[in-house]
PDB file of C-alpha atoms in Angstrom:
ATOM      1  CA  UNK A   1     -76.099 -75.510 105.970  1.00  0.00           C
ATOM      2  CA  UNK A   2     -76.134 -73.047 102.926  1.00  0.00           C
ATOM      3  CA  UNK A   3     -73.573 -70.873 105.166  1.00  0.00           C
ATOM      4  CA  UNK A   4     -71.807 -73.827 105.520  1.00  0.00           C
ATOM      5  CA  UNK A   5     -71.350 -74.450 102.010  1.00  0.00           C
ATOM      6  CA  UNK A   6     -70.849 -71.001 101.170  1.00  0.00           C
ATOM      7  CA  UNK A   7     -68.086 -70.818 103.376  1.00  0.00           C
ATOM      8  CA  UNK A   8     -66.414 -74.100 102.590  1.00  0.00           C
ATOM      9  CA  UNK A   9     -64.414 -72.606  98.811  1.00  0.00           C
ATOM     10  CA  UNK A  10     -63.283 -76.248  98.005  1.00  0.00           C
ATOM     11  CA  UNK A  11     -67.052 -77.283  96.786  1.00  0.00           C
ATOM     12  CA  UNK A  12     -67.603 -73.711  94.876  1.00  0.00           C
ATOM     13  CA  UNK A  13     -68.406 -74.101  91.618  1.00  0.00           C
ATOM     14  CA  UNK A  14     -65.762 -71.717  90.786  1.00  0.00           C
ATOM     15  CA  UNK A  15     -63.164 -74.047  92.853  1.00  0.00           C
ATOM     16  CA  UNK A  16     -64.582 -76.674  90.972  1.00  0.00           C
ATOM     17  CA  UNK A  17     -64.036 -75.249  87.093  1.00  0.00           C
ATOM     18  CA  UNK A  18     -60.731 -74.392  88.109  1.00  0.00           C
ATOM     19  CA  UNK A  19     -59.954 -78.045  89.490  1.00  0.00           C
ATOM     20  CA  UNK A  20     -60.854 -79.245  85.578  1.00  0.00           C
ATOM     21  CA  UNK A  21     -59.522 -76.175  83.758  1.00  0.00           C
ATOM     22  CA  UNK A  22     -56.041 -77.286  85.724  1.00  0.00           C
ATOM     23  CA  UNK A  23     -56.730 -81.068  84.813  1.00  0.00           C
ATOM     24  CA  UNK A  24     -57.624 -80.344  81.723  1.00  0.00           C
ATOM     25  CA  UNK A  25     -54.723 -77.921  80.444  1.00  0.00           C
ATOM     26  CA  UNK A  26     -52.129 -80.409  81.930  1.00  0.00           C
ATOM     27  CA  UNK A  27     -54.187 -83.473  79.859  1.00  0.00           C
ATOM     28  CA  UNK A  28     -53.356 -81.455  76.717  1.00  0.00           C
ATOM     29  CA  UNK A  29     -50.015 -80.583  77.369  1.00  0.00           C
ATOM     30  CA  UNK A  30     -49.085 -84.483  77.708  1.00  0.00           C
ATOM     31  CA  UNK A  31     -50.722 -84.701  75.148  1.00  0.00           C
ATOM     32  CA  UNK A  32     -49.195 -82.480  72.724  1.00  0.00           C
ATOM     33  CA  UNK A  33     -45.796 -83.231  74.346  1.00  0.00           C
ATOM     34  CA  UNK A  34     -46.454 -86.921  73.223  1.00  0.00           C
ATOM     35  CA  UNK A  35     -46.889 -86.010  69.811  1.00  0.00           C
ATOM     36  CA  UNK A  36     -43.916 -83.538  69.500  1.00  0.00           C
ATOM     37  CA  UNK A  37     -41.590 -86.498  70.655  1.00  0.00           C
ATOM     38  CA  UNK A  38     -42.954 -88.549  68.336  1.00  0.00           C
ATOM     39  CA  UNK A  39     -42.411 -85.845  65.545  1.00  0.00           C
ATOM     40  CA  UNK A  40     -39.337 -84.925  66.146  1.00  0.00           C
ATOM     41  CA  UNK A  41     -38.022 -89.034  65.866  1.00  0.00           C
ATOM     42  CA  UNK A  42     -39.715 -89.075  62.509  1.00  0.00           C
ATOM     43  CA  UNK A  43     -38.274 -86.327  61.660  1.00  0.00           C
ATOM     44  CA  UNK A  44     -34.494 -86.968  63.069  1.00  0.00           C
ATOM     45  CA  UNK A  45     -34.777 -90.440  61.163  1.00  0.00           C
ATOM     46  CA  UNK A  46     -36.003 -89.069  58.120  1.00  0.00           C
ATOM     47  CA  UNK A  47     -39.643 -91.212  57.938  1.00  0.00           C
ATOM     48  CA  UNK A  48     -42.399 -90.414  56.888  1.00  0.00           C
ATOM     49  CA  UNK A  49     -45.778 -89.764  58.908  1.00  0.00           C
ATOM     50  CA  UNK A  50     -49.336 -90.733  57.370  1.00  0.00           C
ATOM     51  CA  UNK A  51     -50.840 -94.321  56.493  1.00  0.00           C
ATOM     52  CA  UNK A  52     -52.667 -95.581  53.903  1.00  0.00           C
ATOM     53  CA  UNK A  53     -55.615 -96.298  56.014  1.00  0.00           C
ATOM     54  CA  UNK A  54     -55.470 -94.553  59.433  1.00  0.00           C
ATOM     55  CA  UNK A  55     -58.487 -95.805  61.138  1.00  0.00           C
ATOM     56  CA  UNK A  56     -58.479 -97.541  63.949  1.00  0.00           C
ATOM     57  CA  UNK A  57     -59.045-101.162  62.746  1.00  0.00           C
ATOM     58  CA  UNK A  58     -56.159-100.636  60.294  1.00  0.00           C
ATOM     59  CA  UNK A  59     -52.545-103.013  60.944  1.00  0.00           C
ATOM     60  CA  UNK A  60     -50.248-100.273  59.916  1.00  0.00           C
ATOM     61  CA  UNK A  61     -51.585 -96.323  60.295  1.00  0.00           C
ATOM     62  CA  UNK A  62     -48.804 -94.870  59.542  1.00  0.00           C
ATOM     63  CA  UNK A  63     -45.679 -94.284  61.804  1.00  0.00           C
ATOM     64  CA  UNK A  64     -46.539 -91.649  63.322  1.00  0.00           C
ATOM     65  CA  UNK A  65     -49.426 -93.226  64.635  1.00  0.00           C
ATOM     66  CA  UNK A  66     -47.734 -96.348  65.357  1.00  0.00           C
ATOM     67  CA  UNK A  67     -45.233 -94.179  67.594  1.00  0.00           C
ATOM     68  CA  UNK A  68     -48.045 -92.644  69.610  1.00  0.00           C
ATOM     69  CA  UNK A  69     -49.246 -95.680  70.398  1.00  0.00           C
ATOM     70  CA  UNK A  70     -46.253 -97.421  71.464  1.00  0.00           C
ATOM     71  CA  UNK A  71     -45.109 -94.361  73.763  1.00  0.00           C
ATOM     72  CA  UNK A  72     -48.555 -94.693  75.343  1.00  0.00           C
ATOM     73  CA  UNK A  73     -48.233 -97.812  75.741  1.00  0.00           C
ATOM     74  CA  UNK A  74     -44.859 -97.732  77.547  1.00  0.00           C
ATOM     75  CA  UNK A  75     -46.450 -94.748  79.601  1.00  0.00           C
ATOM     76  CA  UNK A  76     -49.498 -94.914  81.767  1.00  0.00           C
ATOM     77  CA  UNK A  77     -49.708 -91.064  82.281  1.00  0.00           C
ATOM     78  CA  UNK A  78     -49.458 -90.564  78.777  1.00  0.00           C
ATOM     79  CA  UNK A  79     -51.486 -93.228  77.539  1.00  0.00           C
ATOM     80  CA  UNK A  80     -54.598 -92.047  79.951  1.00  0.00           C
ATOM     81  CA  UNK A  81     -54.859 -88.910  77.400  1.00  0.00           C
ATOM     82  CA  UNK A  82     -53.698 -89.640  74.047  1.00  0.00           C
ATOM     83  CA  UNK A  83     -55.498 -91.621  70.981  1.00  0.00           C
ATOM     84  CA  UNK A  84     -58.673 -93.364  72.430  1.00  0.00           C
ATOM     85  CA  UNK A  85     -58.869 -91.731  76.006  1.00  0.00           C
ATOM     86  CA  UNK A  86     -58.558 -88.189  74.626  1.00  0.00           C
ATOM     87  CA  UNK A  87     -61.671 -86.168  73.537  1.00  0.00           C
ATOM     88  CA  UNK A  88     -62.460 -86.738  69.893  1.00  0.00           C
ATOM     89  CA  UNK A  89     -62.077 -83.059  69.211  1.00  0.00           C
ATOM     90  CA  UNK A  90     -58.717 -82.777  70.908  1.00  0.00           C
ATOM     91  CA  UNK A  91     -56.635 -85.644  69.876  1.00  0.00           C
ATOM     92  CA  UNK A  92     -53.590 -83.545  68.370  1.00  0.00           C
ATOM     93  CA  UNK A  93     -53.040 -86.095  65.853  1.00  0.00           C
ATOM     94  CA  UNK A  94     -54.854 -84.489  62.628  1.00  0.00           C
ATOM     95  CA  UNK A  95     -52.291 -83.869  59.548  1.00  0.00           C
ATOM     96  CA  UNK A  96     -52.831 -80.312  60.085  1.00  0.00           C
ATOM     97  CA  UNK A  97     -51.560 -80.899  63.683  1.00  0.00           C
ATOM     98  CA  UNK A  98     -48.649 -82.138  62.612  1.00  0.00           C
ATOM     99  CA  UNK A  99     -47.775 -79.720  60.012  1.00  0.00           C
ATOM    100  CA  UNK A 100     -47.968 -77.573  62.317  1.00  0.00           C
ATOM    101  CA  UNK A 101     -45.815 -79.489  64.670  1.00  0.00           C
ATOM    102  CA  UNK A 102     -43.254 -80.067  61.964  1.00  0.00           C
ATOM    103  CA  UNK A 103     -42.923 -76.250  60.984  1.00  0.00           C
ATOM    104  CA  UNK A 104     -42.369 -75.116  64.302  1.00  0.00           C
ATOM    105  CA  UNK A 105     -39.477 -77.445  64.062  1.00  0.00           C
ATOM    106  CA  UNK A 106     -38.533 -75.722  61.124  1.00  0.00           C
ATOM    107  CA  UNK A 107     -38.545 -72.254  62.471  1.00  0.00           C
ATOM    108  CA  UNK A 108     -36.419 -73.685  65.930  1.00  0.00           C
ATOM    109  CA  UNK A 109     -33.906 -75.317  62.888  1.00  0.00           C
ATOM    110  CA  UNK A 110     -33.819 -72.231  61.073  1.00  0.00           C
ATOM    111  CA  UNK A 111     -32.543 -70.456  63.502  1.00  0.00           C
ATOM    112  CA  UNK A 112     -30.148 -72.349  65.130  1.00  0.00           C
ATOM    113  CA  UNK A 113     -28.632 -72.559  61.552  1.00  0.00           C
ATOM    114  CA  UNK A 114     -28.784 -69.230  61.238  1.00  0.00           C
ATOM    115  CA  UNK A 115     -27.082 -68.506  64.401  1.00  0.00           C
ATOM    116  CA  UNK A 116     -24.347 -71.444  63.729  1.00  0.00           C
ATOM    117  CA  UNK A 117     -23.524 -69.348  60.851  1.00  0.00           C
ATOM    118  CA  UNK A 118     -23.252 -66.179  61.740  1.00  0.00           C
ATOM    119  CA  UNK A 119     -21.448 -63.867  59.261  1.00  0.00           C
ATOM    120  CA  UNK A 120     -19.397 -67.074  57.851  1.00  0.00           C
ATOM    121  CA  UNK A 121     -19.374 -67.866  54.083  1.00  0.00           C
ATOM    122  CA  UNK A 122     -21.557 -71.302  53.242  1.00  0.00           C
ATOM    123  CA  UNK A 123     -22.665 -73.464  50.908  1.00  0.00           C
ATOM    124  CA  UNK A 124     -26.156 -75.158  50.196  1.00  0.00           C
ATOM    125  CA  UNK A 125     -27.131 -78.208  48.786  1.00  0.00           C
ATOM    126  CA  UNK A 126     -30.909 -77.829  47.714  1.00  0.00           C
ATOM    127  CA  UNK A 127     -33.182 -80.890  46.434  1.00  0.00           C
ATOM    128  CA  UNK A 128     -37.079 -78.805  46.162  1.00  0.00           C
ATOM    129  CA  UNK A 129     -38.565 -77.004  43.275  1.00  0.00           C
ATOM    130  CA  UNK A 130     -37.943 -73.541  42.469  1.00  0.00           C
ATOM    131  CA  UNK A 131     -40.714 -71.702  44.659  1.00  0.00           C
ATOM    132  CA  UNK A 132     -39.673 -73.468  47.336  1.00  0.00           C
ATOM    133  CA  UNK A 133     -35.956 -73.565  47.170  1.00  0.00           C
ATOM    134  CA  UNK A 134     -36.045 -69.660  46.726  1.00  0.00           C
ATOM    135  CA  UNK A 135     -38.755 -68.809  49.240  1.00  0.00           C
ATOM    136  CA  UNK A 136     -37.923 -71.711  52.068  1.00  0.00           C
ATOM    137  CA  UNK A 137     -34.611 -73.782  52.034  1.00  0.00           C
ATOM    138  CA  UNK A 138     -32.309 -70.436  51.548  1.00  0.00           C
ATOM    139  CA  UNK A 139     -33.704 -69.330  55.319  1.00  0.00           C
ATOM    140  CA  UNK A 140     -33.348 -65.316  54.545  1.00  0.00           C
ATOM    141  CA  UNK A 141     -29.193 -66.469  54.795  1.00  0.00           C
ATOM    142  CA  UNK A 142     -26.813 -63.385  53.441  1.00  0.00           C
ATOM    143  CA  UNK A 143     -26.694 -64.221  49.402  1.00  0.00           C
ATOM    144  CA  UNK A 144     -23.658 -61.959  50.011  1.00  0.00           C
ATOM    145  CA  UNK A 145     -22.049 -64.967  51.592  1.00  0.00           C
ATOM    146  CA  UNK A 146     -23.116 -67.733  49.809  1.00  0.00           C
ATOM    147  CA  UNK A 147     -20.291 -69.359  48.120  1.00  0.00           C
ATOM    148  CA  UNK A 148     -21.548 -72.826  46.514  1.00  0.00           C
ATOM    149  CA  UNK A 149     -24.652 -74.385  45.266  1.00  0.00           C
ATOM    150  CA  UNK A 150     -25.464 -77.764  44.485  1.00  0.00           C
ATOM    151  CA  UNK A 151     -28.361 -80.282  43.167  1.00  0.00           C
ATOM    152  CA  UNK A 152     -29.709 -82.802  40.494  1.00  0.00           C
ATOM    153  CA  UNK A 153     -29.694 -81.722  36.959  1.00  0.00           C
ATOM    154  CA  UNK A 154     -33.466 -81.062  36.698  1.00  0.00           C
ATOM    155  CA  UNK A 155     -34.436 -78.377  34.563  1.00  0.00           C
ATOM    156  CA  UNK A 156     -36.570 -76.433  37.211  1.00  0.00           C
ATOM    157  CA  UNK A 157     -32.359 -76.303  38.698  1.00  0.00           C
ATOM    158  CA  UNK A 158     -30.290 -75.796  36.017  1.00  0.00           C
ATOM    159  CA  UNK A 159     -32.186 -73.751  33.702  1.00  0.00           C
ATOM    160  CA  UNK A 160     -30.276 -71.031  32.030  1.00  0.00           C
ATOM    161  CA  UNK A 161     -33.032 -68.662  32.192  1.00  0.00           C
ATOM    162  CA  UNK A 162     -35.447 -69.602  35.267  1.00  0.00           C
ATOM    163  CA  UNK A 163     -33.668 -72.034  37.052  1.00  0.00           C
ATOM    164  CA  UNK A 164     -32.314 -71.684  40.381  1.00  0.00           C
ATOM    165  CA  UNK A 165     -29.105 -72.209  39.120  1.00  0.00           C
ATOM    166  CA  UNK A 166     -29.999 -68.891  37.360  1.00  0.00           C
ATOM    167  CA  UNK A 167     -31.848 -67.138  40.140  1.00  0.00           C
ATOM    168  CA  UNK A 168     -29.110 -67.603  42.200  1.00  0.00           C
ATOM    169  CA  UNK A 169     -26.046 -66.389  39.887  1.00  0.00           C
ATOM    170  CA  UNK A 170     -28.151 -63.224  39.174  1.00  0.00           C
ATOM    171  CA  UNK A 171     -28.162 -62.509  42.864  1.00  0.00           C
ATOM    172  CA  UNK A 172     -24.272 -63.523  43.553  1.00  0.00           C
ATOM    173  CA  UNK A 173     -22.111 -64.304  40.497  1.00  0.00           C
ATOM    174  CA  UNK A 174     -19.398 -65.689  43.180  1.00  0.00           C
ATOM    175  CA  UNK A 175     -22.184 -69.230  43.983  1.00  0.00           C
ATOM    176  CA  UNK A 176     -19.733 -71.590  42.265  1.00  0.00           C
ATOM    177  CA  UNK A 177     -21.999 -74.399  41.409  1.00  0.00           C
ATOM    178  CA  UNK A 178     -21.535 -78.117  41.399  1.00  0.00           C
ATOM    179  CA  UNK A 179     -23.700 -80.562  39.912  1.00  0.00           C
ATOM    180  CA  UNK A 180     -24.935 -83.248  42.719  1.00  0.00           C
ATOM    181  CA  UNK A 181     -22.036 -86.114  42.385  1.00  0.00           C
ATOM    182  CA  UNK A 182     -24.954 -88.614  43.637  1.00  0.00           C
ATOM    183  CA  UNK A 183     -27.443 -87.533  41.303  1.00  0.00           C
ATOM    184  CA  UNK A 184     -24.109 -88.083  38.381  1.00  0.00           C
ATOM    185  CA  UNK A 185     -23.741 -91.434  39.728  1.00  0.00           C
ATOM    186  CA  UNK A 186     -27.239 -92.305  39.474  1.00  0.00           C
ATOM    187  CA  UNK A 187     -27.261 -91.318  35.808  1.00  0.00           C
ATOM    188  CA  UNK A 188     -23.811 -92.685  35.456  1.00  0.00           C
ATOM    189  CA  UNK A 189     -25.773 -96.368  36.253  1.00  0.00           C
ATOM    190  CA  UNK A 190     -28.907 -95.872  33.976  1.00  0.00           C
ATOM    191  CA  UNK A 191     -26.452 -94.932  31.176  1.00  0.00           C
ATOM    192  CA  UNK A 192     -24.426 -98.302  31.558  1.00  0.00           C
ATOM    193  CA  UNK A 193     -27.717-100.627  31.837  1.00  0.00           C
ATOM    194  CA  UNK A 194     -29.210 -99.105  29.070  1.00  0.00           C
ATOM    195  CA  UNK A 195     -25.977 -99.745  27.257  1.00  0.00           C
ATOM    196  CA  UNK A 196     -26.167-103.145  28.219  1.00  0.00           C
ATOM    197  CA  UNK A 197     -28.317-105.209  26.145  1.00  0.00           C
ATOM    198  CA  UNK A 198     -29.447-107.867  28.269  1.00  0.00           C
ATOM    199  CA  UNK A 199     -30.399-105.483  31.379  1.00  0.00           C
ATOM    200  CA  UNK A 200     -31.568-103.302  28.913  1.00  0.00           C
ATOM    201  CA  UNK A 201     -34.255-106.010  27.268  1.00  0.00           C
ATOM    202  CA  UNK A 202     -34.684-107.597  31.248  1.00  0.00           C
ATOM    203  CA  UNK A 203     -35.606-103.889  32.261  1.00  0.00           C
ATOM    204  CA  UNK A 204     -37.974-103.201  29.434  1.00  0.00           C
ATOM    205  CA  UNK A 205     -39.495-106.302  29.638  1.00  0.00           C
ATOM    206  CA  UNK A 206     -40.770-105.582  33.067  1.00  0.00           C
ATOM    207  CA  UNK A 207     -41.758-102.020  31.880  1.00  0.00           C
ATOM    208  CA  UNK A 208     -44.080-103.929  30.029  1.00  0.00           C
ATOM    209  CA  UNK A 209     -45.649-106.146  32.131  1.00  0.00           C
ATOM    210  CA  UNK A 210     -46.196-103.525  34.696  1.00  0.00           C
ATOM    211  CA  UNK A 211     -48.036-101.593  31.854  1.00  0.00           C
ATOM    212  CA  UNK A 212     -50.359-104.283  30.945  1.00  0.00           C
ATOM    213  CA  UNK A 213     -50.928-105.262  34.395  1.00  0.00           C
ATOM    214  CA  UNK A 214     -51.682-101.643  35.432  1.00  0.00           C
ATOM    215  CA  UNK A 215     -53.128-100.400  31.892  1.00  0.00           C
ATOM    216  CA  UNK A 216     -56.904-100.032  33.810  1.00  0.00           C
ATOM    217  CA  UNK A 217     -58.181 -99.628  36.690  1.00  0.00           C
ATOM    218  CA  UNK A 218     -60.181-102.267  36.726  1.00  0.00           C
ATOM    219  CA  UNK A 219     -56.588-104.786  35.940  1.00  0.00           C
ATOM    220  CA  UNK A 220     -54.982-103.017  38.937  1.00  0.00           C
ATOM    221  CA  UNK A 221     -58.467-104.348  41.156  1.00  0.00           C
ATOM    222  CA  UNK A 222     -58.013-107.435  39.489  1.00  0.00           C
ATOM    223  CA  UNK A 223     -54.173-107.465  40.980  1.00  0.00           C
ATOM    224  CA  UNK A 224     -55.069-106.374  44.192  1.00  0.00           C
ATOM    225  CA  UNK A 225     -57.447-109.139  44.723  1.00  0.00           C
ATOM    226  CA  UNK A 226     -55.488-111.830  43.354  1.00  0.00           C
ATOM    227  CA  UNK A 227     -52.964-110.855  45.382  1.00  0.00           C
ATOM    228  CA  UNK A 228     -54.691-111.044  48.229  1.00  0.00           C
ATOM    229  CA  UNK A 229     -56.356-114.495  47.935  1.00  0.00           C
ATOM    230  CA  UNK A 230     -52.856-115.316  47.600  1.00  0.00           C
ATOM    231  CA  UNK A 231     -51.665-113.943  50.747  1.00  0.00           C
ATOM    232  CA  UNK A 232     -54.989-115.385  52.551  1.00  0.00           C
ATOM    233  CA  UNK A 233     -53.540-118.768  51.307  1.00  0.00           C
ATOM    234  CA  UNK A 234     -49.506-118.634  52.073  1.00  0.00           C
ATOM    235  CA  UNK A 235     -50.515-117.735  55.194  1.00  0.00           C
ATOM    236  CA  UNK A 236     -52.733-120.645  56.290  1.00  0.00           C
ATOM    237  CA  UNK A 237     -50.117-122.647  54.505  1.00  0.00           C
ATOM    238  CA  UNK A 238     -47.663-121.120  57.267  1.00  0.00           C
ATOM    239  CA  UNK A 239     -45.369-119.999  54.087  1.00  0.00           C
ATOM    240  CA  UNK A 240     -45.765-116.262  55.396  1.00  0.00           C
ATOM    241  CA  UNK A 241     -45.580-114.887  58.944  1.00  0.00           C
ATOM    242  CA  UNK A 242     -48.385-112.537  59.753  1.00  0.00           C
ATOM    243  CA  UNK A 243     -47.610-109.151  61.989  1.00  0.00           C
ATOM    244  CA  UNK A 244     -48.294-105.487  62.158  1.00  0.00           C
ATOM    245  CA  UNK A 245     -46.944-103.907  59.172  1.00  0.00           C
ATOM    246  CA  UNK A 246     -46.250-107.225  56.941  1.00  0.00           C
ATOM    247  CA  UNK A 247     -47.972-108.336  53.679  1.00  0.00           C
ATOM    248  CA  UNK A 248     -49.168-104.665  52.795  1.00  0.00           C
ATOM    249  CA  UNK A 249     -47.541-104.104  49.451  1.00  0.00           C
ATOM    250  CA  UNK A 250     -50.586-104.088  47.350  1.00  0.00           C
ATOM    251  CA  UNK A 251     -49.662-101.989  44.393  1.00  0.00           C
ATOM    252  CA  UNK A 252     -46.504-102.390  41.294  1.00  0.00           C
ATOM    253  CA  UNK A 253     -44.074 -99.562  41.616  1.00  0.00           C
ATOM    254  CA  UNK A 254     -42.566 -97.582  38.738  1.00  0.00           C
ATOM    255  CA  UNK A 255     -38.742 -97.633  37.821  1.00  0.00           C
ATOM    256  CA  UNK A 256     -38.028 -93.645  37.061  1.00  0.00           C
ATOM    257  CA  UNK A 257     -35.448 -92.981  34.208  1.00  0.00           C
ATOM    258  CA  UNK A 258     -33.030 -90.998  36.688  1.00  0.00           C
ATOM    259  CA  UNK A 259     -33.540 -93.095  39.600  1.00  0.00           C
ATOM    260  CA  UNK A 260     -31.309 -96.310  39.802  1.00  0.00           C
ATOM    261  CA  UNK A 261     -32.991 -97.173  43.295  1.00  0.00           C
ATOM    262  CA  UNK A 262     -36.510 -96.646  41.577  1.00  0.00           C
ATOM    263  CA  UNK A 263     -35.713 -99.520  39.980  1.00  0.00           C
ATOM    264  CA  UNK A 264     -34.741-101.970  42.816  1.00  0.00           C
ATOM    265  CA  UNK A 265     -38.231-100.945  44.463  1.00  0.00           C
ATOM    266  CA  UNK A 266     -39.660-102.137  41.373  1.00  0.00           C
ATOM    267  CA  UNK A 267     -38.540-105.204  41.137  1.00  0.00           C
ATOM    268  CA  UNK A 268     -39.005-105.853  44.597  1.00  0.00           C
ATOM    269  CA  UNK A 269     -42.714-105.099  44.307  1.00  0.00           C
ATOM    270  CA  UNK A 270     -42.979-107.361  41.068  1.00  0.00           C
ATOM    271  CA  UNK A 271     -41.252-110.352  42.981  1.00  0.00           C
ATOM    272  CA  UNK A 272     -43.514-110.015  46.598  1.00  0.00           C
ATOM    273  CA  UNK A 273     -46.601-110.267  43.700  1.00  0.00           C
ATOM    274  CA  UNK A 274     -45.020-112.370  41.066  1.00  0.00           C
ATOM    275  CA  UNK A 275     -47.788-114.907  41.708  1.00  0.00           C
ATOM    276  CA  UNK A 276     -51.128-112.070  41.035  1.00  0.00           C
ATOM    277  CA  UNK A 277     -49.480-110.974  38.483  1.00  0.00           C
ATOM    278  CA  UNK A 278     -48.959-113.868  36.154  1.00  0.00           C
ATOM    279  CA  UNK A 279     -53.199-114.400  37.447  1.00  0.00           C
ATOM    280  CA  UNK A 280     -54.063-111.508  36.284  1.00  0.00           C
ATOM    281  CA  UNK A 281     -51.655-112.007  32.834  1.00  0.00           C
ATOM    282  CA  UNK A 282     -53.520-115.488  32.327  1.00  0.00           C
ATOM    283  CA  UNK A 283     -56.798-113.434  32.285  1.00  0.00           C
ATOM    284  CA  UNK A 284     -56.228-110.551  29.882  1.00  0.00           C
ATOM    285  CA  UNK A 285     -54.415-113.245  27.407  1.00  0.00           C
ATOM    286  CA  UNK A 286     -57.941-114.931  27.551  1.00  0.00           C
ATOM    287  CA  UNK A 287     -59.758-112.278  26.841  1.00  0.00           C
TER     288      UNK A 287
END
């Protein structure tokens, strides 16, 4: 019998390890496959990756999360190794995962740029800080054949002395640059509110309810539960639909001074919890 088994290689235990080294390296690279295609649609449309609250009991855990779960769940093969079913030290869903993930994409962009433009004269249009813009965006590109530079007015740019702007000219007097026409527009639009005396006074008014309402820490608790016992309520009412991803704004947003569309967000978050905040007004007037 022990010849037997001896002889028959399909139960040896080295058969055996390789039969789950096999399995196992073509689990993971499903697996990672699943969560390159899911990185690579955040990244194509520009969204953004973590939750809030990424645990497994939370309604919205970010998109990329979300999109892992929906491919799995449109995909037996891949949804038999990913999330819950794969081993909780292999899950290839960490942040440093998908950093990593996401700068491999980088390096595959950078090149194909790179290659695209050859020995051609270009342009860029940068939006990052200095160290990065210098170290990063410019991709090791000829500064010989750099022609035109653009971005906001921020000083980190357009500093005479240390500003990319700067940097840049030092290296190739012939970078024309432009200041970014969108980032003009924007201040073009904060210029004519402020001008504007009612949208001026509407504008600071809701400056300062946001800093009252937010002055503490213990206010902005006081917000977030008001604001939820009123969301607990609409929604028995039937006044609000309930669904993945609904009802989660839980915080005021800031209007920046050089951001026209900070605003809109602002006001948006002040109208979806309009009703907490006049609460939680009530209360610090009756204190």
């Amino acid at each position: 019998m022990n010849c037997e088994t001896l002889m028959n290689q399909d139960e040896h235990i080295q058969s055996v390890l390789h039969k789950q080294s096999k399995k196992m390296r073509n689990d993971y690279r499903i697996r990672l496959n699943a969560s390159i295609d899911c990185i690579r649609v955040l990244l194509r449309q520009g969204h953004s990756f973590r939750g809030h609250d990424e645990t497994e009991s939370s309604l919205n855990p970010g998109n990329f999360l979300i999109q892992l779960e929906f491919l799995g769940a449109h995909n037996k093969e891949i949804n038999d190794v990913v999330l819950k079913n794969a081993p909780k030290n292999c899950k290839l869903t960490s942040p440093d995962i998908q950093k990593d993930i996401v700068s491999a994409c980088v390096t595959e962009t950078i090149n194909i740029i790179i290659g695209d433009v050859g020995d051609s004269l270009f342009s860029i249009l940068v939006d990052e800080s200095r160290d990065v813009s210098t170290k990063e965006q410019i991709y090791n590109l000829s500064m010989s054949k750099l022609r035109g530079q653009g971005f906001d007015g921020a000083s980190n740019m357009q500093d005479k002395f240390n500003g990319l702007k700067a940097l840049i000219l030092k290296k190739n007097p012939c970078a024309f640059y432009i200041h970014c026409f969108a980032h003009q527009l924007q201040l073009a639009l904060i210029a004519v509110a402020k001008k504007n005396l009612p949208i001026s006074n509407f504008f600071r008014v809701v400056g300062d309810v946001l800093n009252v309402v937010g002055a503490s820490c213990k206010s902005s608790d006081l917000l977030r539960e008001k604001h939820s016992d009123f969301i607990v309520e609409a929604l028995e009412r039937g006044e609000l639909s309930s669904g993945r991803g609904l009802n989660q704004e839980t915080t005021l947003q800031r209007a920046g001074d050089t951001r026209w569309w900070s605003h809109y967000n602002s006001l948006i978050s002040l109208i979806s919890m309009f009703s907490a905040v006049i609460d939680v007004l009530e209360i610090i007037f009756r204190r």
